[in-house]
Short mmCIF file of C-alpha atoms and ligand atoms in Angstrom, two decimals:
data_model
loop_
_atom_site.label_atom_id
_atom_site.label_comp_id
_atom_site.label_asym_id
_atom_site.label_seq_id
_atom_site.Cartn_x
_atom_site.Cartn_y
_atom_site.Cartn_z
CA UNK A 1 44.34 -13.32 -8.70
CA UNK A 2 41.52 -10.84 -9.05
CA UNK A 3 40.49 -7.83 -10.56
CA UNK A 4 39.95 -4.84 -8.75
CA UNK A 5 38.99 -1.33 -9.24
CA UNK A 6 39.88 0.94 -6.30
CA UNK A 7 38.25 4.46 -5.73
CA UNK A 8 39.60 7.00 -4.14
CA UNK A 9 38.19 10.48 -2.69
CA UNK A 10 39.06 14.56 -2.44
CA UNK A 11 40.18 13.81 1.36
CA UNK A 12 42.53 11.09 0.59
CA UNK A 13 44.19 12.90 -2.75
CA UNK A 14 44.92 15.95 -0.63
CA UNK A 15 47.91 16.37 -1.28
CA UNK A 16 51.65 14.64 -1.90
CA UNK A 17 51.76 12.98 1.05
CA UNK A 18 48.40 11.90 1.01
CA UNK A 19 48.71 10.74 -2.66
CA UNK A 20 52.10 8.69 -1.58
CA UNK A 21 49.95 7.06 1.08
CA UNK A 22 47.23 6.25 -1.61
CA UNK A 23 49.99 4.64 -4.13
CA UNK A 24 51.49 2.47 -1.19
CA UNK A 25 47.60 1.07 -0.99
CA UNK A 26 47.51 0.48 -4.51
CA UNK A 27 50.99 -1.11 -4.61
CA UNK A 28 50.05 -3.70 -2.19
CA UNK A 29 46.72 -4.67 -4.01
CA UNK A 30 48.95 -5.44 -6.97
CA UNK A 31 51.43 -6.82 -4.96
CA UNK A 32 48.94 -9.50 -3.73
CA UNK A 33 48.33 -10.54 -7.15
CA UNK A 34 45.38 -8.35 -8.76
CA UNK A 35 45.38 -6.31 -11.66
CA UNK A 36 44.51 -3.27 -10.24
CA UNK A 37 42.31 0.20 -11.79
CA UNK A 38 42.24 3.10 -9.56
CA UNK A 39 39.47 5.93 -10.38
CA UNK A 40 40.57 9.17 -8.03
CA UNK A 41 38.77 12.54 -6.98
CA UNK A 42 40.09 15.97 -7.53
CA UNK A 43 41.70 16.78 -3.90
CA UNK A 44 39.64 18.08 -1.71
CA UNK A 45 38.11 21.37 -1.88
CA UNK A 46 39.42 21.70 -5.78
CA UNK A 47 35.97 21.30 -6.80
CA UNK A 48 34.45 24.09 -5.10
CA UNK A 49 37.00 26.10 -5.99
CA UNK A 50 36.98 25.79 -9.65
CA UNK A 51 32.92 25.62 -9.47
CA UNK A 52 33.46 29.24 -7.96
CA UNK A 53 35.79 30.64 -10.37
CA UNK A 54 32.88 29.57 -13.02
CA UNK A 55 30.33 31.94 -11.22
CA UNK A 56 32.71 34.89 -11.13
CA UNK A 57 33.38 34.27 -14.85
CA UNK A 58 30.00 34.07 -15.58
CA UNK A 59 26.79 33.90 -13.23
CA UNK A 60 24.97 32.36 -16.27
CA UNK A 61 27.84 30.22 -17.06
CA UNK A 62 27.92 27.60 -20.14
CA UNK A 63 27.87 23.98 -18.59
CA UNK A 64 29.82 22.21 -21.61
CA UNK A 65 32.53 25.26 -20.50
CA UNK A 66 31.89 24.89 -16.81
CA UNK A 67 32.72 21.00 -17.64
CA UNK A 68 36.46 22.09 -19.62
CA UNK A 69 37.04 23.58 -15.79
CA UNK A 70 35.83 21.55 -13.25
CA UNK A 71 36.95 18.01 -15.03
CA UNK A 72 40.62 19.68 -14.46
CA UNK A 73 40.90 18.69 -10.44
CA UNK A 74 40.83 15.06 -11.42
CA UNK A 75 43.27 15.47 -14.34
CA UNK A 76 45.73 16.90 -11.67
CA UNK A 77 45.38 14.24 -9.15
CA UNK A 78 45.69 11.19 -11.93
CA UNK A 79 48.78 12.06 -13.33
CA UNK A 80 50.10 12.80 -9.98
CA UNK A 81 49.17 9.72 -8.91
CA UNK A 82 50.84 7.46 -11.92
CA UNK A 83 54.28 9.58 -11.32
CA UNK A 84 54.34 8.75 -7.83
CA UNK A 85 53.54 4.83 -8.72
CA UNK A 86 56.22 5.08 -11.26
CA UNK A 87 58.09 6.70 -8.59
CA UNK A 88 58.05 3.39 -6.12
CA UNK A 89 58.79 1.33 -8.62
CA UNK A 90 55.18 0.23 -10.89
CA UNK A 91 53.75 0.04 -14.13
CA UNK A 92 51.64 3.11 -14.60
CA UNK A 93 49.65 5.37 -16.56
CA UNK A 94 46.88 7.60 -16.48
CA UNK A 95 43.64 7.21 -18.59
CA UNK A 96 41.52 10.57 -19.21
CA UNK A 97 38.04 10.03 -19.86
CA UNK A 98 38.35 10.96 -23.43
CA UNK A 99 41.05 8.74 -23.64
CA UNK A 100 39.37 5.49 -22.30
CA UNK A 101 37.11 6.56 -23.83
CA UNK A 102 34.24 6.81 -20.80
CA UNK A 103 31.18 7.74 -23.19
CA UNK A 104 28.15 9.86 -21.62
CA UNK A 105 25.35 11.76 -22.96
CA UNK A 106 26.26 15.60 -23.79
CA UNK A 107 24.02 16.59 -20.61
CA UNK A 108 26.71 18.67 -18.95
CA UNK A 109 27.53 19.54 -15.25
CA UNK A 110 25.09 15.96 -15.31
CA UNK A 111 25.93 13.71 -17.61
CA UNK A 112 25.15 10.08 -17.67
CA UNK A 113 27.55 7.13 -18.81
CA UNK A 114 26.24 5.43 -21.82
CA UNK A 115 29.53 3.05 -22.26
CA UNK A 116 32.48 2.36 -21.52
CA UNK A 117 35.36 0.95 -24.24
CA UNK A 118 37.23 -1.15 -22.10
CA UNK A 119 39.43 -3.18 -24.51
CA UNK A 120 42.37 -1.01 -24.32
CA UNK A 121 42.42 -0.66 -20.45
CA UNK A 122 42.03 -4.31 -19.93
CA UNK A 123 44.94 -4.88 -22.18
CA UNK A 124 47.43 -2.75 -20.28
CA UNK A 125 45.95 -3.82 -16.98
CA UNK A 126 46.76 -7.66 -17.93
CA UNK A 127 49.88 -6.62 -19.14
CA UNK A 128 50.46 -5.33 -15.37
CA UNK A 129 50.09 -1.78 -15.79
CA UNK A 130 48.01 0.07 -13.48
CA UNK A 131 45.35 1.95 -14.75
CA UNK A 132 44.75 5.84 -13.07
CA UNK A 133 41.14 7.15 -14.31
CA UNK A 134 39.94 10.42 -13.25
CA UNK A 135 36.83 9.70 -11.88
CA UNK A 136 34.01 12.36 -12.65
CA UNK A 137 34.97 13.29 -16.48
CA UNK A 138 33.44 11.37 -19.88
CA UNK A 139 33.70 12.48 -23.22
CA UNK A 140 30.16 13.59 -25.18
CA UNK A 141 29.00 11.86 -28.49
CA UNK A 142 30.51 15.80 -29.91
CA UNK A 143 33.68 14.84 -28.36
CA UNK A 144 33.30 17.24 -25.92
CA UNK A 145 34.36 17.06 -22.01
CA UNK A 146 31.62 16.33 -19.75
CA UNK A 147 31.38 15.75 -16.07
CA UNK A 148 28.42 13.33 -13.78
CA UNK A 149 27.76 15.81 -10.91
CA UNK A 150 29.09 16.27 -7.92
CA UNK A 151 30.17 13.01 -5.93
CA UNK A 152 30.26 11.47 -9.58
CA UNK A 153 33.78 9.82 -8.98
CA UNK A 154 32.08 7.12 -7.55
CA UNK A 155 29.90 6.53 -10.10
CA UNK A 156 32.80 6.73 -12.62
CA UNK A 157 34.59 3.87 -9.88
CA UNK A 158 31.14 1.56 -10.27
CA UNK A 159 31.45 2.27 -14.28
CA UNK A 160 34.76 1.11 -15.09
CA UNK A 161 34.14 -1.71 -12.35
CA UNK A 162 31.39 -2.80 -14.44
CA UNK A 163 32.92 -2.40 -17.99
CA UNK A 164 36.17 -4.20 -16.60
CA UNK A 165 34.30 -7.11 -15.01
CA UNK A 166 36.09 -6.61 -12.04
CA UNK A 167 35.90 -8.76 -9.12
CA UNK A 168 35.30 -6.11 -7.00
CA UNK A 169 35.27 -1.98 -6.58
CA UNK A 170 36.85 -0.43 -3.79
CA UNK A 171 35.43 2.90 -2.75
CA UNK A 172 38.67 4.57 -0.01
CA UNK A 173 37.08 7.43 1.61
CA UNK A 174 37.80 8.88 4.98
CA UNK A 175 36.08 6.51 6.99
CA UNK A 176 36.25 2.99 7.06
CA UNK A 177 32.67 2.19 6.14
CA UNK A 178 28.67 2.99 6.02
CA UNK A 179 27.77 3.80 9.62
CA UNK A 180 24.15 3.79 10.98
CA UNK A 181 24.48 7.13 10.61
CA UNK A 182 27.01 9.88 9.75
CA UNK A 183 29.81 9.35 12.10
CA UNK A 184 30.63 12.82 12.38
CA UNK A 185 27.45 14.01 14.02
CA UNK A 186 26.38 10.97 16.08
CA UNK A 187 29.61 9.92 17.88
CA UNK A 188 27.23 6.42 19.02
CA UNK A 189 26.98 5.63 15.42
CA UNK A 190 28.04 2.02 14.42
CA UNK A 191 29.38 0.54 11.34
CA UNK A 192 27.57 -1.64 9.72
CA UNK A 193 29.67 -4.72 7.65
CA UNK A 194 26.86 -5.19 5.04
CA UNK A 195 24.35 -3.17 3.67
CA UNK A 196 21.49 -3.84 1.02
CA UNK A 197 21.54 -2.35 -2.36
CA UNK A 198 18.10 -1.03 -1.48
CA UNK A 199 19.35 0.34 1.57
CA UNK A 200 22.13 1.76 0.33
CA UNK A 201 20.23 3.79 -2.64
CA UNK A 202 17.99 5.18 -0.23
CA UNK A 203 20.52 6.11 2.89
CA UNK A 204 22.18 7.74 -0.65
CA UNK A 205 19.10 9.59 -1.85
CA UNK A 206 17.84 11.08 1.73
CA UNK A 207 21.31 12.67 2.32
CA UNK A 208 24.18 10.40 3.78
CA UNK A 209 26.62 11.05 1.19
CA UNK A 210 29.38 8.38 1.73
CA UNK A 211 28.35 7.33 -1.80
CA UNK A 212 26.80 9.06 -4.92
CA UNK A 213 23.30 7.59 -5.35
CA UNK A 214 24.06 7.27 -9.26
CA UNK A 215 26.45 4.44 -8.10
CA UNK A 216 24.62 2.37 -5.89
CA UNK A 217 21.98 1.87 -9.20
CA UNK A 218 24.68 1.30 -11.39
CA UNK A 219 26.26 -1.24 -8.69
CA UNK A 220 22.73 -2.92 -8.30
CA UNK A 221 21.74 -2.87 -11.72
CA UNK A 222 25.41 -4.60 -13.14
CA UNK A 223 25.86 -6.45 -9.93
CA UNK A 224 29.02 -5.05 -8.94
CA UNK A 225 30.28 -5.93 -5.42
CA UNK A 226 31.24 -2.27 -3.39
CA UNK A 227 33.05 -2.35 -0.25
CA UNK A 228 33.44 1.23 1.30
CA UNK A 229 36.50 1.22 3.55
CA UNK A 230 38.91 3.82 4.95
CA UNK A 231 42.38 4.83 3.14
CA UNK A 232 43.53 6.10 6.22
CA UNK A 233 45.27 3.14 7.21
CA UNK A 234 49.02 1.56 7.76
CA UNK A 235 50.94 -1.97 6.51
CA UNK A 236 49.27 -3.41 9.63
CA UNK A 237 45.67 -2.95 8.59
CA UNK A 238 43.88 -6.00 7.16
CA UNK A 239 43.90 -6.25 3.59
CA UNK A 240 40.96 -4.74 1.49
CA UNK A 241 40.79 -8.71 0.20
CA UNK A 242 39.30 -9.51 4.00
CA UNK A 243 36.49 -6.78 3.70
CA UNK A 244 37.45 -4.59 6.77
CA UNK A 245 34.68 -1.83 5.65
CA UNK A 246 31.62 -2.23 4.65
CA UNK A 247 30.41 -4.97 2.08
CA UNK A 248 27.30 -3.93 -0.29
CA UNK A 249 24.87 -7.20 -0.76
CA UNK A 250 22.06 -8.63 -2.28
CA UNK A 251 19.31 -9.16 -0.11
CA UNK A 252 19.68 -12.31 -0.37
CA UNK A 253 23.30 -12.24 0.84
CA UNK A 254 21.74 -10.67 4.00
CA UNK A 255 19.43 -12.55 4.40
CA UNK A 256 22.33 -16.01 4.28
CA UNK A 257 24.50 -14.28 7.01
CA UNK A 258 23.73 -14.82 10.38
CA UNK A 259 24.66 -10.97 11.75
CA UNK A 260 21.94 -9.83 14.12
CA UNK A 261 19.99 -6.99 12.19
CA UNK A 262 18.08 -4.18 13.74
CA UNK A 263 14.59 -3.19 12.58
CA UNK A 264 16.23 0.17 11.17
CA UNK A 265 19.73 0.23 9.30
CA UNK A 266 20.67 3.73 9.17
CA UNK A 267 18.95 7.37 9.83
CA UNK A 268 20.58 10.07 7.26
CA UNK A 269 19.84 13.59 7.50
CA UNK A 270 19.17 16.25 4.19
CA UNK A 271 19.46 19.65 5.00
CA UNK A 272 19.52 20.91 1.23
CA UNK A 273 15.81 21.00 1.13
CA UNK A 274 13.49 23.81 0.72
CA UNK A 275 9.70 24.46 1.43
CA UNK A 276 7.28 25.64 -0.38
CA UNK A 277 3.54 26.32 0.00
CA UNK A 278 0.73 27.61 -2.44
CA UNK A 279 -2.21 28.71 -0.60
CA UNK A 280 -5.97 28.52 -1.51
CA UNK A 281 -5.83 26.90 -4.50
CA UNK A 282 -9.59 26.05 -5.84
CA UNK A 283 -10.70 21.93 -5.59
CA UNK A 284 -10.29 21.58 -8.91
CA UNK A 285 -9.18 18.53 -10.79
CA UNK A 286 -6.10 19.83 -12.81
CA UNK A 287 -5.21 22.31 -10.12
CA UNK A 288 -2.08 20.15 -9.19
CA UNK A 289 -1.23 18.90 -12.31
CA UNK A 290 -0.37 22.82 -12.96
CA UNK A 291 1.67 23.42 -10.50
CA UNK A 292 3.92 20.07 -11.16
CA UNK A 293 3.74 20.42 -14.95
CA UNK A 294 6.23 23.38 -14.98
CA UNK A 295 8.27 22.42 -12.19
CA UNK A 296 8.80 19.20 -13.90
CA UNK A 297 9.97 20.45 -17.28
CA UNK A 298 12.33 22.78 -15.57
CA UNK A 299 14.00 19.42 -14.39
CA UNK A 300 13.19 20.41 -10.35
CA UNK A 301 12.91 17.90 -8.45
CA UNK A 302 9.87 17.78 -6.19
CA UNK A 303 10.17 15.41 -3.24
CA UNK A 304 7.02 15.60 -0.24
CA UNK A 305 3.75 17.28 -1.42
CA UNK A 306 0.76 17.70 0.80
CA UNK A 307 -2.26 18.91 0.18
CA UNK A 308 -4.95 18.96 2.28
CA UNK A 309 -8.50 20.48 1.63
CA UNK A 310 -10.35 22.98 3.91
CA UNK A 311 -13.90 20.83 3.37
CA UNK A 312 -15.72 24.28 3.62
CA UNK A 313 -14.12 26.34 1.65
CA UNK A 314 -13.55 24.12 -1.40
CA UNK A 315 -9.80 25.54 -1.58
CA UNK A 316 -7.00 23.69 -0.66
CA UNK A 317 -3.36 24.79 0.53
CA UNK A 318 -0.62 23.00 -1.49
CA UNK A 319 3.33 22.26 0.77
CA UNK A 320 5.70 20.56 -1.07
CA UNK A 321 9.66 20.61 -0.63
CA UNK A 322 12.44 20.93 -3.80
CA UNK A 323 16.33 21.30 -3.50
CA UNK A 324 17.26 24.07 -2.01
CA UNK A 325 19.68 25.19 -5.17
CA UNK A 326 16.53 25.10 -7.14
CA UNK A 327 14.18 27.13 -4.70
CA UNK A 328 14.81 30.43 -6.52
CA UNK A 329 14.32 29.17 -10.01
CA UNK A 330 11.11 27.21 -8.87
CA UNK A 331 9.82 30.49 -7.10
CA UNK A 332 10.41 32.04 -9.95
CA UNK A 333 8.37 29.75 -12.56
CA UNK A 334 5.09 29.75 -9.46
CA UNK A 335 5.20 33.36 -9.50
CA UNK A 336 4.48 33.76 -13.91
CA UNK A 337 2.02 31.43 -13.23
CA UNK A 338 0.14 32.61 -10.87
CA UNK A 339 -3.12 33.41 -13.03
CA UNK A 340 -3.22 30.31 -14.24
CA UNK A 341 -2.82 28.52 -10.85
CA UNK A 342 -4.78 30.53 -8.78
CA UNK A 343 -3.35 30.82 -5.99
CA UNK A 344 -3.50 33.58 -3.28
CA UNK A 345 -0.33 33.54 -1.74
CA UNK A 346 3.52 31.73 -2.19
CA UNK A 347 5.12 30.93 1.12
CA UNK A 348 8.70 29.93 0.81
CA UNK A 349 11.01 28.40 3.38
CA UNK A 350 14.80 27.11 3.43
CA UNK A 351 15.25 26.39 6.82
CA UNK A 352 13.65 22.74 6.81
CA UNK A 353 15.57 19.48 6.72
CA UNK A 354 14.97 16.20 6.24
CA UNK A 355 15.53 13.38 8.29
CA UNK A 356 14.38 9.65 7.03
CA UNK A 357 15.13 6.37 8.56
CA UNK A 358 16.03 3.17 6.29
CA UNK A 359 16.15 -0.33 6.60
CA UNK A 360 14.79 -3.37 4.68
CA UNK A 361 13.07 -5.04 8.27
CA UNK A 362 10.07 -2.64 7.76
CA UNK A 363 8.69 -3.99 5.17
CA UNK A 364 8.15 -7.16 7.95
CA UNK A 365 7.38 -4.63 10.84
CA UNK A 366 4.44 -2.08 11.90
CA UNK A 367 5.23 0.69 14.03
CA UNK A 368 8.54 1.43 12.19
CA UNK A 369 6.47 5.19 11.72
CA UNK A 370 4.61 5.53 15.36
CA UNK A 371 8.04 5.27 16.85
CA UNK A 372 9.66 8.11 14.59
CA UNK A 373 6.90 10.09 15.40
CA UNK A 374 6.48 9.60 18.97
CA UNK A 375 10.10 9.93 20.00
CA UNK A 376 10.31 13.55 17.93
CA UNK A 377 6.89 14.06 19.61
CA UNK A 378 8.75 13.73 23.29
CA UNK A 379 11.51 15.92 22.55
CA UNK A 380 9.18 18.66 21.31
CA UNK A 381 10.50 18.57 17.69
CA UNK A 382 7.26 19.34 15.40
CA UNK A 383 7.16 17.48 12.22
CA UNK A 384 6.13 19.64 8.49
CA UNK A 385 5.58 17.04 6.39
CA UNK A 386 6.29 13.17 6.17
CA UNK A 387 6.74 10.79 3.62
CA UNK A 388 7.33 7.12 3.14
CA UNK A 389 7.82 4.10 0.79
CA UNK A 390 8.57 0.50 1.91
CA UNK A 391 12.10 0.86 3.51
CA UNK A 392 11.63 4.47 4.33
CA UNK A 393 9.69 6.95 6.70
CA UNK A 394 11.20 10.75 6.01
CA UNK A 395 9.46 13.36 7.55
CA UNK A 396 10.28 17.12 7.26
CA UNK A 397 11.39 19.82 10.48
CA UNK A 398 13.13 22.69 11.64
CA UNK A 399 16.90 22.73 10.15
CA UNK A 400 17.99 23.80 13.76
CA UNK A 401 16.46 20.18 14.94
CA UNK A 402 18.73 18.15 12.41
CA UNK A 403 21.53 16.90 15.19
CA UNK A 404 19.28 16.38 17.94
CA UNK A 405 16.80 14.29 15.91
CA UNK A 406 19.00 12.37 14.20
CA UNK A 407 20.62 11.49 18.02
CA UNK A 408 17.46 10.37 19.80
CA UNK A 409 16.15 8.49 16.46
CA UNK A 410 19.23 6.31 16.69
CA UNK A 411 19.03 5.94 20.43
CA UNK A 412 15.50 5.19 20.15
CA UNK A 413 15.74 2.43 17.44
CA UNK A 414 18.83 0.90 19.24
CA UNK A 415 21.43 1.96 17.06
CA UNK A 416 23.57 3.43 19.70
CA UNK A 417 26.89 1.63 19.92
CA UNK A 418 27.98 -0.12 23.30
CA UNK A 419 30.05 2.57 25.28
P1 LIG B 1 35.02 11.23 -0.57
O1 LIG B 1 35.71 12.54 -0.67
O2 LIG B 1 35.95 10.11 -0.23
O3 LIG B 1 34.16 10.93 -1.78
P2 LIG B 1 32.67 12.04 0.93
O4 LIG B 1 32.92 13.24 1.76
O5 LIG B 1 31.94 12.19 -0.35
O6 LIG B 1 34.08 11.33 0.70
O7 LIG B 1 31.92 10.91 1.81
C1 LIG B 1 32.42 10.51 3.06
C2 LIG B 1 31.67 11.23 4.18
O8 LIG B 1 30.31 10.80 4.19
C3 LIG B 1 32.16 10.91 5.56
O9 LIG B 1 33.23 11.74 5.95
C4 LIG B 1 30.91 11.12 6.44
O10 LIG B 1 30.95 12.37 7.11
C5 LIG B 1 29.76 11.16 5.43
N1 LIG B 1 28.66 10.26 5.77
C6 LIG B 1 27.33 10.60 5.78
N2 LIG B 1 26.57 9.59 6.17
C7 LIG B 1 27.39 8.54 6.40
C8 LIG B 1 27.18 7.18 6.84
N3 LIG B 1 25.96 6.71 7.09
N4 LIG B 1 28.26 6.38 6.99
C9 LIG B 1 29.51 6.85 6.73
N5 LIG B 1 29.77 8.12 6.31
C10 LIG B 1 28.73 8.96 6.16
N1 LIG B 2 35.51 16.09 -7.52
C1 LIG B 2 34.09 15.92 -7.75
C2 LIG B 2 33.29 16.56 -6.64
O1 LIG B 2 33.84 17.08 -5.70
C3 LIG B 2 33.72 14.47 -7.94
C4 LIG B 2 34.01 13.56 -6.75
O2 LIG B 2 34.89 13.85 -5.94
O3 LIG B 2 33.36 12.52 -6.66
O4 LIG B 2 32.07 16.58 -6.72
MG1 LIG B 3 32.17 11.48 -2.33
#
């Protein structure tokens, strides 16, 4: 017997039928012995579309009121879920983050998980009840509704994973594990039955969005084991208990199994970036510092920053990149300080992506870079700005590049899989 906490995403609760498909998953799991907790996603789409009715509310809307609306998707889909496991015949009932309780801070439309009161839902899950948790909601410390972001369901999975002490955490999606890269641009892409932790967080934070980069720190930091597998499967697939998807590890669990690994693991693309560039700002120590300061306070993100100085001049142009929902706002806060900057002129672009390839074997291997650049280099794509750290290269270019670069990256690295 083991305990396991199964996630499942907006594709697979899409509707009844879908949701009937999910139960039968769950009902074998507790079939085969386990107590069973299953997280689920608003179905797909629902987000969006409650995210828009916010805007044409109110542009400026309040985020602990945005939270009352949005949390609502996964309400739906976990009481529809216990009725139709009641319906086939289980033990079930739903569990709404207030109700768990699932405490976070009161940051809304962000919050983070502080803890998670598990007595009660280890009770009824040892008493052979299944436990349905909408993934995504919490409860402030006013006792207000708050939600973790978007993708935050499988954070929410990795959370009550961690507060049950469950054996393992299950994250269904709709396909049946991390790929070398997303399977639904690169058709070559291959699966890959066991990531690193490391790995993982960074294929999460450069863009391949199989899994919220919240939850692969949580997973690391409590140790819990993910698998990410498909839920669009029949009786006859193997059971979840034989790891058919893919297995998150230690790196020392890589390291013990014998699989052949390639120098890269995976090549994710991020097309939610936007450029911008200060020009002629004086060499100056502090000159930098101001343009960070602000952005930082403002809670934007900045991700590559060059700077380069013209030696003559003594001025220096400053590039760096933010998210693209922030490019406005960051404009914005540049522009009123201006004066105080000194710059001459704010260039801003959206049409930039980023593309970065992953994989623990560079910290071991040179020329993990030279090969990026050289085989972008052949096909004529022109890189904007690069970055790195010591399982990463990223480098910045033309949005309209993304699909080709990502496809001769992965041929070039031999990631292609066999025809
Ligand atoms: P869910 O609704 O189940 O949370 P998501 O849409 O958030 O599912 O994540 C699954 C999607 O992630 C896949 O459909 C796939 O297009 C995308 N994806 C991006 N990169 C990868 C990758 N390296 N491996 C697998 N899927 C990836
Ligand atoms: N429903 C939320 C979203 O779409 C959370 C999730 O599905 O993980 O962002
Ligand atoms: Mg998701």
């Amino acid at each position: 017997m083991a305990r396991i906490v199964m996630k499942f995403g907006g594709t697979s609760m899409a509707g009844s039928e879908r949701i009937r498909r999910v139960a039968g998953i769950v009902k074998r799991q507790q079939d085969a012995g386990h107590e069973v907790a299953v997280v689920v996603s608003a179905m797909a789409g629902e987000t969006d579309r409650l995210v828009n009715f916010c805007r044409e509310a109110n542009a400026l809307y309040d985020p602990a009121e945005y939270d009352v609306v949005v949390a609502s998707g996964e309400q739906v889909t976990s009481g529809l879920l216990a009725l139709t496991l009641q319906a086939m015949g289980c033990k079930a009932r739903s569990w709404l983050g207030w109700q768990v309780p699932i405490k976070t801070d009161d940051a809304h439309a962000k919050a983070r998980i502080e803890d998670i009161d598990a007595d009660a839902l280890t009770a009824s899950m040892a008493a052979g009840e299944i436990a349905v948790i909408p993934g995504f909601q919490g409860v402030s410390p006013q006792g207000r509704v708050t939600t973790l972001g978007r993708g935050g369901s499988d954070t929410s999975a990795v959370a009550v994973a961690a507060a049950v002490k469950a054996d393992r955490c299950d994250i269904y999606t709709d396909v049946d594990g991390v790929y070398t890269t997303d399977p639904r641009i690169v058709a070559k892409a291959r699966k890959l039955p066991l990531v690193t932790y490391e790995e993982m967080l960074e294929l999460a934070s450069v863009g391949s969005k199989v899994l919220q980069t919240r939850s692969v720190s949580l997973a690391m930091k409590e140790k819990v084991r993910v698998q990410v597998l498909s839920s669009f499967i029949d009786e006859t697939a193997p059971a979840a208990d034989t790891i058919p998807g893919t297995l998150i590890v230690s790196d020392e669990e890589l390291e013990g199994s014998d699989m052949e690994r390639q120098l890269i693991t995976g090549i994710a693309a991020d097309k939610n970036e936007a450029k911008i560039t200060l020009t002629r700002i004086a060499d100056r120590p502090g000159a930098v510092a101001s343009i960070f300061a602000p952005l930082a306070d403002s809670n934007i993100n900045v991700d590559m920053i060059i700077q380069n100085v013209a030696k003559d001049l003594g001025e220096t142009d400053v590039t760096f990149t933010v998210p693209q929902s922030d490019l406005t706002r960051a404009q914005a806060m540049l522009e009123a300080r201006k004066d105080e900057i000194g710059f001459y002129r704010m260039i801003a672009e959206g049409n930039v992506a980023k593309i970065s390839v992953v994989g623990v074997g560079m910290r071991s291997h040179a020329g993990v870079a030279a090969t990026m650049f050289k085989t972008l280099a052949d096909r004529g794509i022109n890189i904007i700005a690069i970055s790195t750290s010591e399982i990463k290269v990223s480098v910045l270019i033309d949005t309209d590049e993304t699909e080709l670069a990502v496809r001769v990256l992965h041929t070039a690295y031999g990631l292609d899989a066999a025809a």
